[in-house]
Tab-separated table of C-alpha atoms in Angstrom:
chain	number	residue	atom	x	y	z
P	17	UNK	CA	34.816	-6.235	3.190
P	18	UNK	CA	36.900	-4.813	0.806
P	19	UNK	CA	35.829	-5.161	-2.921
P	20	UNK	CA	38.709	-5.958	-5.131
P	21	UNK	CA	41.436	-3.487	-5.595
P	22	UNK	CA	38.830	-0.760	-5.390
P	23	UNK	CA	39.330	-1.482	-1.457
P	24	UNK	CA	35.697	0.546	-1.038
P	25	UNK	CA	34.813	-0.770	2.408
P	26	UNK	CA	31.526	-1.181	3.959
P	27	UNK	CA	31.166	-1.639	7.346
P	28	UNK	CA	28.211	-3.223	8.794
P	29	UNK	CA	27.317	-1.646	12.695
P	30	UNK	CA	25.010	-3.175	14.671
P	31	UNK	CA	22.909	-0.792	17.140
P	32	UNK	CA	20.723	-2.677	19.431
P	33	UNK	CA	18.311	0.490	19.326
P	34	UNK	CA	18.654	1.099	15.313
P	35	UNK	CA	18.328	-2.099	13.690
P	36	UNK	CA	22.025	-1.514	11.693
P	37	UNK	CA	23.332	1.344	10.062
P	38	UNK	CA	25.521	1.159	6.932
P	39	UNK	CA	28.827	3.096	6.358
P	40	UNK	CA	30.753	4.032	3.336
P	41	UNK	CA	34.247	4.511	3.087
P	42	UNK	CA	34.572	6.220	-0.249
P	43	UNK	CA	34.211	9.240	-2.319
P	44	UNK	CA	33.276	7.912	-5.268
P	45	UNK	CA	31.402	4.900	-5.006
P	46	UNK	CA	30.800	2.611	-8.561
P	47	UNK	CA	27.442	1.659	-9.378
P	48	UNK	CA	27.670	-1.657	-9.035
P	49	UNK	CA	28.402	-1.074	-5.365
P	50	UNK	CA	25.886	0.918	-5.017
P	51	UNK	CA	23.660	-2.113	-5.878
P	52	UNK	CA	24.961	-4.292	-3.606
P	53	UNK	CA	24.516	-1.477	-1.076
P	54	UNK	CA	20.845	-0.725	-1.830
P	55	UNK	CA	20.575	-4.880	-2.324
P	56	UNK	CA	21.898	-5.207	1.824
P	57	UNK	CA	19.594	-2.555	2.876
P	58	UNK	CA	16.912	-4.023	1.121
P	59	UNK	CA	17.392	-7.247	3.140
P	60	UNK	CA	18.296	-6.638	6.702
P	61	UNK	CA	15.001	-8.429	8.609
P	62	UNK	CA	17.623	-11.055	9.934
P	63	UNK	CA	19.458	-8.096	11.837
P	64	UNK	CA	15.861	-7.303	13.504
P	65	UNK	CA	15.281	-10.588	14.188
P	66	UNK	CA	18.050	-11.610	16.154
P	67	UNK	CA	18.667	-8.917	18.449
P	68	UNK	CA	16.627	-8.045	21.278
P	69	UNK	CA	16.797	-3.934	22.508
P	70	UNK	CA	18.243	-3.334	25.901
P	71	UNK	CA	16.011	-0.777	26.568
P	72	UNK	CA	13.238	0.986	25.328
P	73	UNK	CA	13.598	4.103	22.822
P	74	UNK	CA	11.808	7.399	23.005
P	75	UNK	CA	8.712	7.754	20.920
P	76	UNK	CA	6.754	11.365	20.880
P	77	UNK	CA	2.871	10.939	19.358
P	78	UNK	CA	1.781	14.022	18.344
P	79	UNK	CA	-2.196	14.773	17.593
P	80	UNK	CA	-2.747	17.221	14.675
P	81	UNK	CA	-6.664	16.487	14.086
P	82	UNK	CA	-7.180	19.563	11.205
P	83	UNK	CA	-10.214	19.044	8.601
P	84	UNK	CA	-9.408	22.198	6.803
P	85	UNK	CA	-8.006	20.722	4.162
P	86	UNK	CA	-11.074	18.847	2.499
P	87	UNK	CA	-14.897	18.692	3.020
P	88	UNK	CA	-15.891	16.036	5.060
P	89	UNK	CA	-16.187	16.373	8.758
P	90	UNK	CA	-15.278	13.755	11.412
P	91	UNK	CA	-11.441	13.500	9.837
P	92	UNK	CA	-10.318	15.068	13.264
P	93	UNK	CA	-11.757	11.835	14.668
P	94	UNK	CA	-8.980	9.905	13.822
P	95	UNK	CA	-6.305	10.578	15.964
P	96	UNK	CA	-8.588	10.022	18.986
P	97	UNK	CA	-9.628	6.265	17.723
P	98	UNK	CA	-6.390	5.149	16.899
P	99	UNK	CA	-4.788	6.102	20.316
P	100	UNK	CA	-8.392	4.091	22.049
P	101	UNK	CA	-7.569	1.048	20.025
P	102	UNK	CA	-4.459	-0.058	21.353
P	103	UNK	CA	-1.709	2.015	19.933
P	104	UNK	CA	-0.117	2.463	23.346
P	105	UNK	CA	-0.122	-1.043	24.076
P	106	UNK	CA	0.890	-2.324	20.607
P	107	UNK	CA	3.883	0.478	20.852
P	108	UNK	CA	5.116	-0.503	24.276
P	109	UNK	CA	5.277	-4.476	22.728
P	110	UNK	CA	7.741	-3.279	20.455
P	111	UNK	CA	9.705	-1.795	23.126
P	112	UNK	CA	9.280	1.995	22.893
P	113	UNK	CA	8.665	4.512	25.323
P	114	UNK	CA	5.889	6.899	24.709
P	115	UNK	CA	5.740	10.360	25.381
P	116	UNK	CA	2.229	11.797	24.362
P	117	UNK	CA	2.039	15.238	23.286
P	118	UNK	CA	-1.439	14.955	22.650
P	119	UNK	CA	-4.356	16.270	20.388
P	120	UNK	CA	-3.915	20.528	19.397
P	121	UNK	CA	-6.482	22.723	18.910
P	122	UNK	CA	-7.351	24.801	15.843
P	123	UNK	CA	-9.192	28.013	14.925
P	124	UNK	CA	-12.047	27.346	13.109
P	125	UNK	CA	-12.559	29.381	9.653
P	126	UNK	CA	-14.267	32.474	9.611
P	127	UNK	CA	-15.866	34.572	7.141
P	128	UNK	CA	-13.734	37.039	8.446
P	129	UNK	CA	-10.603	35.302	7.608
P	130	UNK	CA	-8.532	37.219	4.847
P	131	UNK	CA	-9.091	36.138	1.293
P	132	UNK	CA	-6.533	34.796	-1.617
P	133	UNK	CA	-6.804	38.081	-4.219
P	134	UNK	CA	-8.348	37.270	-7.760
P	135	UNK	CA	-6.439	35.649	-9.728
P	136	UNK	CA	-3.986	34.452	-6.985
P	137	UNK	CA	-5.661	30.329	-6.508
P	138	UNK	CA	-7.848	29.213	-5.113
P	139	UNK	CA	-7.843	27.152	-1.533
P	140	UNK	CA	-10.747	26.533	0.627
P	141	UNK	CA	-10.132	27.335	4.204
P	142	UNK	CA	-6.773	28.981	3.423
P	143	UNK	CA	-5.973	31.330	6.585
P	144	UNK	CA	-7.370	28.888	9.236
P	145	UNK	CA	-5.427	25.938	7.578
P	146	UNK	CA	-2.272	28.116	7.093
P	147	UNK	CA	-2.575	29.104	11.126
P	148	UNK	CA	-2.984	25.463	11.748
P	149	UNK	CA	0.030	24.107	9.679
P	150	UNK	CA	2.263	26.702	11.249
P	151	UNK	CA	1.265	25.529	14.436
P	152	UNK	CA	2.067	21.871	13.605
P	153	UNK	CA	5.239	22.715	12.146
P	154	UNK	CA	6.042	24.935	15.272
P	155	UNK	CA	5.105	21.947	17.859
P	156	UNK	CA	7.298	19.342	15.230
P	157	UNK	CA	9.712	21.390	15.137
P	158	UNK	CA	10.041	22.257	19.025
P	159	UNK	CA	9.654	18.409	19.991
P	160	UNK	CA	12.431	17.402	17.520
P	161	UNK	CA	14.792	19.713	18.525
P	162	UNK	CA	15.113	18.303	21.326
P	163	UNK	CA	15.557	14.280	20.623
P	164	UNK	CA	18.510	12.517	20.888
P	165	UNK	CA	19.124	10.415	17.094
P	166	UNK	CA	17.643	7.964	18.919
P	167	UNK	CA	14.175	8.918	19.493
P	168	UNK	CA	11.203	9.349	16.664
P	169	UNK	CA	7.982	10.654	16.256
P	170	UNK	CA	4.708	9.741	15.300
P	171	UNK	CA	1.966	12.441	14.040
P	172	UNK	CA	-1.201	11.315	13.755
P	173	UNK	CA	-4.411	13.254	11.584
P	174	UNK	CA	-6.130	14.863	10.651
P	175	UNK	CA	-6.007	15.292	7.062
P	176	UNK	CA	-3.466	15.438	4.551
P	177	UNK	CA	-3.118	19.088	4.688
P	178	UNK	CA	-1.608	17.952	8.128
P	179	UNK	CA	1.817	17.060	6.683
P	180	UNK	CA	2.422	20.513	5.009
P	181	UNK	CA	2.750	21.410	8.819
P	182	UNK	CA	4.538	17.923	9.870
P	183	UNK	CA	7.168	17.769	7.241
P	184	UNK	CA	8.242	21.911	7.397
P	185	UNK	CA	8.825	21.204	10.905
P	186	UNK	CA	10.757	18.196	9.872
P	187	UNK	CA	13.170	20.057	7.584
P	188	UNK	CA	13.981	22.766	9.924
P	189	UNK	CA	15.463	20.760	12.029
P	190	UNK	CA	16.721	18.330	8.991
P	191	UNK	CA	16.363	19.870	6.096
P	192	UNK	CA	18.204	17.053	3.628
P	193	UNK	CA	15.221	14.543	4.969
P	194	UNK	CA	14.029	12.453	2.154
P	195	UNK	CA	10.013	12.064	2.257
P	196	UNK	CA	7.864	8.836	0.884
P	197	UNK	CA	4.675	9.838	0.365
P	198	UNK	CA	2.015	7.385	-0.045
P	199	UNK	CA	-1.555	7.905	-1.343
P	200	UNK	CA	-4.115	7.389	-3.969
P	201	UNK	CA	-3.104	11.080	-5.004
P	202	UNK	CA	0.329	12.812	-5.515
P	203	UNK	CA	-0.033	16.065	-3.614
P	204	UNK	CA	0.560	17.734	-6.825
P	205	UNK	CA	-2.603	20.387	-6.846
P	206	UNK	CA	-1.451	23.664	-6.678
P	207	UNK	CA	-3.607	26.777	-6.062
P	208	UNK	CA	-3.683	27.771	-9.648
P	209	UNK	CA	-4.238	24.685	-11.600
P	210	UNK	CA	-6.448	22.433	-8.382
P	211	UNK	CA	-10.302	21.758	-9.578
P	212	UNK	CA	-11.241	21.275	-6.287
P	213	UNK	CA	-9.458	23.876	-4.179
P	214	UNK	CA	-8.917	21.267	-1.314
P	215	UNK	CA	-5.888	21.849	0.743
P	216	UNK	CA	-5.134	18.531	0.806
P	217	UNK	CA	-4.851	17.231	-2.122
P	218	UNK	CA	-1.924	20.107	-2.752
P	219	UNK	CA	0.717	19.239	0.498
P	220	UNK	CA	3.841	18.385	-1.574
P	221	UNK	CA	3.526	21.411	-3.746
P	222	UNK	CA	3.484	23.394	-1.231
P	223	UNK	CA	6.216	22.133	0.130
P	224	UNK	CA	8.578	22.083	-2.997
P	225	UNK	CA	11.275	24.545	-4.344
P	226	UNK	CA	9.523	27.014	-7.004
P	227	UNK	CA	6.131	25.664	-7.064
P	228	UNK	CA	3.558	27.607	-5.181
P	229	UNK	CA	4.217	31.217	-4.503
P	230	UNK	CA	3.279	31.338	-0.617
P	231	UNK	CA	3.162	35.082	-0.327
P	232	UNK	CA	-0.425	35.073	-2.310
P	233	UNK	CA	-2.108	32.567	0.141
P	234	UNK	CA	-3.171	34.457	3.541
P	235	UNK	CA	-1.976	32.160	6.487
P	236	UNK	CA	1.059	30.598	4.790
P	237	UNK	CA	3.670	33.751	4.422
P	238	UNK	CA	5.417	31.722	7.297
P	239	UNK	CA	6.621	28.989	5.039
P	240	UNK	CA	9.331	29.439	2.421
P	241	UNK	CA	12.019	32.157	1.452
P	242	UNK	CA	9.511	33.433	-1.088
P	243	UNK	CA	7.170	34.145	1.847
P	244	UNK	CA	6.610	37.456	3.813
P	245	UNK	CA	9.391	37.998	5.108
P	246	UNK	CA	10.718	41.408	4.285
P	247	UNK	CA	9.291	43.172	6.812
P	248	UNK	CA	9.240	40.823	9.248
P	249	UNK	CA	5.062	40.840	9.830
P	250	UNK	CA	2.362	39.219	7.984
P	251	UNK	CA	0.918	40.705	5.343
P	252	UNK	CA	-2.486	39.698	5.850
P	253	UNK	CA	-2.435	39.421	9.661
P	254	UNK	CA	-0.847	42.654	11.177
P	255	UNK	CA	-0.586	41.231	14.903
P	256	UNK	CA	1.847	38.253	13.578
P	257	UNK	CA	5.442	38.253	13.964
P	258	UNK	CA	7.906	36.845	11.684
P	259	UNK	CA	10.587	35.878	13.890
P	260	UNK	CA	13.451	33.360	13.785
P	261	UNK	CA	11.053	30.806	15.707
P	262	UNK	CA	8.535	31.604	13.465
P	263	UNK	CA	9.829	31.333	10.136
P	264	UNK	CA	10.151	27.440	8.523
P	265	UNK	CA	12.059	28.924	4.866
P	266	UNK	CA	13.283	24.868	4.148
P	267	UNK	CA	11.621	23.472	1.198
P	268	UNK	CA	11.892	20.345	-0.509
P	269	UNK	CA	14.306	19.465	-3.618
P	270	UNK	CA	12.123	17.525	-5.794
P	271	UNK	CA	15.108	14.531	-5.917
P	272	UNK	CA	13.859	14.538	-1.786
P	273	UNK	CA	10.509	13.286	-2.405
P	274	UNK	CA	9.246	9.932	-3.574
P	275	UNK	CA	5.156	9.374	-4.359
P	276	UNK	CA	4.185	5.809	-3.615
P	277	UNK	CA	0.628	3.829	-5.024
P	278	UNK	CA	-0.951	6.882	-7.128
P	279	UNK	CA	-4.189	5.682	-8.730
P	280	UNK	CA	-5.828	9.055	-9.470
P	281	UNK	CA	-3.647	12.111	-10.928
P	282	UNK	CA	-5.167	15.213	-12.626
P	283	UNK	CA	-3.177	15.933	-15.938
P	284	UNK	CA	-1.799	19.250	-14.793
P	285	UNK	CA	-0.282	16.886	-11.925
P	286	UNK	CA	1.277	14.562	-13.844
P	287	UNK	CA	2.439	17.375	-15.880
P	288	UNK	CA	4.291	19.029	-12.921
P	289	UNK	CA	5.278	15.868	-11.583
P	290	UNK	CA	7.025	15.129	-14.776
P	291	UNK	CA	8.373	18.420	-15.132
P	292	UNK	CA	10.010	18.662	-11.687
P	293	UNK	CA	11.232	15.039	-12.406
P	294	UNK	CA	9.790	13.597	-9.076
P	295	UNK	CA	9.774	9.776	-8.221
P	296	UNK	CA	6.772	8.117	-8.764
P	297	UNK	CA	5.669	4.585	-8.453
P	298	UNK	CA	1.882	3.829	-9.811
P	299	UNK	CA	-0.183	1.067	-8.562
P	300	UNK	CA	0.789	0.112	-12.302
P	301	UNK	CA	4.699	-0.595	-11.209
P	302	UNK	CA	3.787	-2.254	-8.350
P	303	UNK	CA	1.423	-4.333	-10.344
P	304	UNK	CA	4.373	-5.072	-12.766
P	305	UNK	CA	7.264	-5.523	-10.509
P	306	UNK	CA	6.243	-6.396	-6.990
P	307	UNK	CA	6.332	-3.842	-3.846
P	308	UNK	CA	9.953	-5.610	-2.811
P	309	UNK	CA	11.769	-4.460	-5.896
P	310	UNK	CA	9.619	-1.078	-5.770
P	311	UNK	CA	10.900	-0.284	-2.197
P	312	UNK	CA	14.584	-1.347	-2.988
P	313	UNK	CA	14.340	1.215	-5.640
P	314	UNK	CA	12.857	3.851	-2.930
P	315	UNK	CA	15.379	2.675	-0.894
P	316	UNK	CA	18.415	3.263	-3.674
P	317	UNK	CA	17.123	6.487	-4.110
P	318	UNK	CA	17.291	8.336	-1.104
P	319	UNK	CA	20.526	7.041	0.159
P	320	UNK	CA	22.382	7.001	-2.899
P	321	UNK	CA	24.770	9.507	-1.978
P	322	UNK	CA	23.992	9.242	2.033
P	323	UNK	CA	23.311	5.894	3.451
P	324	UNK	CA	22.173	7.766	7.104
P	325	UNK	CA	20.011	10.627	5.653
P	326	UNK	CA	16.890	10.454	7.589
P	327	UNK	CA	13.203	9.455	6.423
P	328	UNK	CA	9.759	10.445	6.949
P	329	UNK	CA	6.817	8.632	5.836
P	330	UNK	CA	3.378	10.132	4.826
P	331	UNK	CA	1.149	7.560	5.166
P	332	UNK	CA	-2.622	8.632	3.815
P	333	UNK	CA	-4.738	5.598	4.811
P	334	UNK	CA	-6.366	6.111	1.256
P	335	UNK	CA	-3.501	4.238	-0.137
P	336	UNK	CA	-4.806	1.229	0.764
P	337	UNK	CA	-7.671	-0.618	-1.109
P	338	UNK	CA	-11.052	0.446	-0.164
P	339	UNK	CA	-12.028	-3.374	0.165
P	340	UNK	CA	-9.291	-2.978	2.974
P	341	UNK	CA	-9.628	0.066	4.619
P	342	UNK	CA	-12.907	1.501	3.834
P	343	UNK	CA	-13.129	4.092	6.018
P	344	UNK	CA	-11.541	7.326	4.493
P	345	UNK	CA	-12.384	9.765	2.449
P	346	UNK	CA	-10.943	9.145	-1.130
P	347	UNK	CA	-11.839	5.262	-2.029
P	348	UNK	CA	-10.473	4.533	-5.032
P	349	UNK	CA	-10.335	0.560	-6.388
P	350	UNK	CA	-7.380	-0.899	-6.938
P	351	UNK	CA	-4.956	0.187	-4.202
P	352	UNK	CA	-2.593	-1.518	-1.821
P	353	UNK	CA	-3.197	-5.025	-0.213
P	354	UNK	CA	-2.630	-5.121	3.894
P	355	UNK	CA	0.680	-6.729	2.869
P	356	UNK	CA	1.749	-4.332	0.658
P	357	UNK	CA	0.880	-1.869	3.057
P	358	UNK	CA	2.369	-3.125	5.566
P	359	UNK	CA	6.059	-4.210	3.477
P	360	UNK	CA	6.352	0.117	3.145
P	361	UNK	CA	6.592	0.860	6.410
P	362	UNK	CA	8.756	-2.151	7.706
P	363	UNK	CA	11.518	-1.449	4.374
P	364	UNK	CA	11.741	1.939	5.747
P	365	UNK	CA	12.042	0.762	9.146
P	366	UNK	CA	14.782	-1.555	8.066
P	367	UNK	CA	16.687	1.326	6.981
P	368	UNK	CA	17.455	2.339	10.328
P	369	UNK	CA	16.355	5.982	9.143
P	370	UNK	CA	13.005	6.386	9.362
P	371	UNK	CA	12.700	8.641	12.169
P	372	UNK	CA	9.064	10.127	11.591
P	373	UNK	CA	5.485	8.952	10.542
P	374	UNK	CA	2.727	10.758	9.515
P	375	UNK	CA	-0.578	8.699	9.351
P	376	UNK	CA	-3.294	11.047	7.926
P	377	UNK	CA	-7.196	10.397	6.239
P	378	UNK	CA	-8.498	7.921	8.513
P	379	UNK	CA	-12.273	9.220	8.919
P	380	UNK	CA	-14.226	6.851	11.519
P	381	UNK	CA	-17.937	8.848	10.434
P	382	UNK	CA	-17.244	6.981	6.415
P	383	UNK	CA	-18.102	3.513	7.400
P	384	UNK	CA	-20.203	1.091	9.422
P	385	UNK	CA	-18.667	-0.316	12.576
P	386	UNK	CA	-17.103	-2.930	11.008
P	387	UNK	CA	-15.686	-1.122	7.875
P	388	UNK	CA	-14.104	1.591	11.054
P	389	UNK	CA	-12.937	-1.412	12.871
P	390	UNK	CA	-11.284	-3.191	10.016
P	391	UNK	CA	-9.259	0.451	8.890
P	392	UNK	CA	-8.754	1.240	12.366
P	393	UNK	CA	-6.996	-2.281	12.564
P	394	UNK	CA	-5.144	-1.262	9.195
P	395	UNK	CA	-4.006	1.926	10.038
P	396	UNK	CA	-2.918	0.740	13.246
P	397	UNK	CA	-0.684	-2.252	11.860
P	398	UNK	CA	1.161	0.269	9.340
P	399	UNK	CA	2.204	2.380	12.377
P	400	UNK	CA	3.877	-0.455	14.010
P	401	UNK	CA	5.484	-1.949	11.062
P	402	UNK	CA	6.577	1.340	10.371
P	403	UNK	CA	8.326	1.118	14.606
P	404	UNK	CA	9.650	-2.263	13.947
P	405	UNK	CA	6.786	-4.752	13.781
P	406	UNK	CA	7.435	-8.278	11.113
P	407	UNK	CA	6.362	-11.087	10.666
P	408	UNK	CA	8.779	-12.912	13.068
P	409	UNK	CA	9.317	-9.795	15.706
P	410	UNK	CA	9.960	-11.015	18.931
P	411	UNK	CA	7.623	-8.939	21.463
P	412	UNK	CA	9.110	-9.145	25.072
């Protein structure tokens, strides 16, 4: 359609396989366009309704069960009850084909294990959870590399620390991705300002531009340019090579990242959040303005100036309201309902650019069997909104 003498033209293409994808003719693009753009994203369900896939599209799950990040045991759990609980079957409804990578090891910590110097941070577990994030990113990376546009992934935790792994193999293979993040907490921690010293609860700073200076922490000289790179071996562990396949330099730009349903946020974290001018939507704004008109906004924001830039989603089952899904480690009151939830990861999937999920911080030892059951049930209905489950999808 062209839009008055302006003649921008959109052009609507329908992908049995990708729900639709939305292209731009035009260099400069006036904002009232753009709102019309972000408003036909926002709305596309009738596109997923009517069409019915030809054939089934590639889906790689990928186990990353690490507990280094924070102090409770039985996190690594996850992974292994979501898969027993139908996630194949559920999956296969919605016409994908799995390939299963399944569950990777991890060395466990050891008082052996170099130590951040004084004055440096402080993060508990730091080598072993460095050696197990590089791994992740490594096996991301490697499976990624080799998918057609076409096929997605699904990583599965394992705690939040996970996605400092997940999402640096992400960006090395796209490094413009554009990452919703969704949990009680920001990710904002850093190793100098945390008051716990948990891994997790620091993933996106480690991840962004400037923030944490990866050369101090023993484990992590593999991630960023700042890292140890300049002679090409690891400061604190002399038998590891920095190679090409090795090295994971991308970083985020904070205008790539987009927190979702905080409800807890230290004050040096809101601080840097504010600082680095990241998005952030409290359970506040969705209080005030309704998850649609949140996600639109989400939406708007990451394909502003590219309306095919891929999209990963963090899901941290803590998100969700404890009365919901008990069964994790951080319960705070007052967090997402199941529908809420569940609108995140179908938006995204109505983008036809989400192309990886991370589901992280479901811990089946933090409940009775019921309280597991009913997260398990959660965390599993999340995952296949976010591969193309609504209301009104037609399983064949």
């Amino acid at each position: 359609r062209s839009f008055g003498s302006s003649k921008h033209t959109i052009k609507a293409v329908n992908n049995v396989s990708r729900v639709s994808n939305l292209t731009v003719y035009s260099r400069e693009m006036p904002a009232e366009y753009q709102t019309i753009i972000s408003q036909l994203l926002a709305t596309r369900v009738a596109f997923q309704v009517k069409q019915k896939p030809t054939q089934k599209r590639s889906l790689e799950i990928i186990g990353a069960p690490v507990t280094f990040g924070q102090p409770m045991m039985g996190v690594d759990r996850g992974s292994k009850i979501i898969r027993q609980s139908g996630l194949y079957r559920d999956l296969s409804l919605l016409q994908w084909h799995i390939s299963e990578n399944g569950d990777m090891g991890f060395d466990e910590p050891s008082p052996k294990d170099p130590q951040i110097a004084e004055g440096k941070g402080q993060v508990v577990n730091c080598f072993a959870a460095g050696k197990a994030c590089h791994k992740i990113a490594r096996t991301v990376s490697k499976s990624l590399g080799k998918m057609n546009l076409e096929d997605h992934a699904l990583m599965i935790g394992g705690d939040a620390s996970m996605s400092i792994g997940s999402i640096a193999g992400i960006l090395k293979n796209q490094p413009k991705t554009g990452i919703v993040w969704v949990s009680t907490r920001a990710g904002f921690d850093t190793p100098l300002t945390t008051t716990t010293s948990h891994l997790h609860r620091m993933t996106l700073s480690m991840l962004t531009k400037g923030v944490v200076k990866h050369e101090n922490l023993p484990g992590f000289e593999w991630l960023g340019k700042d890292g140890g790179f300049l002679n090409d071996s690891s400061a604190f562990n002399p038998g590891f090579t920095i190679d090409d396949e090795n090295r994971f330099p991308n970083l985020l730009d904070p205008s790539q990242i987009t927190c979702l349903a905080l409800r807890q946020i230290e004050q040096a974290e809101a601080s840097l959040i504010k600082k680095l001018g990241i998005q952030c939507y409290t359970m506040d704004d969705i209080d005030k303005d309704g998850i649609g008109a949140v996600m639109e906004k989400v939406i708007a924001h990451h394909h502003k100036d590219d309306l095919t830039k891929p999209l990963h989603l963090c899901f941290d089952v803590n998100a969700i309201d404890p009365t919901v899904a008990p069964a994790t480690f951080t319960t705070v009151p007052g967090g997402l309902t199941l529908r809420e939830a569940n609108h995140v990861a179908e938006s995204l999937f109505l983008t036809g650019c989400l192309r990886t999920v991370d589901l992280v911080e479901l811990n089946p030892t933090l409940g009775n069997y019921e309280e597991v059951k009913k997260t398990v049930d959660v965390a599993l209905g999340v995952i296949c909104a976010a591969f193309g489950q609504t209301i009104l999808t037609l399983k064949h």
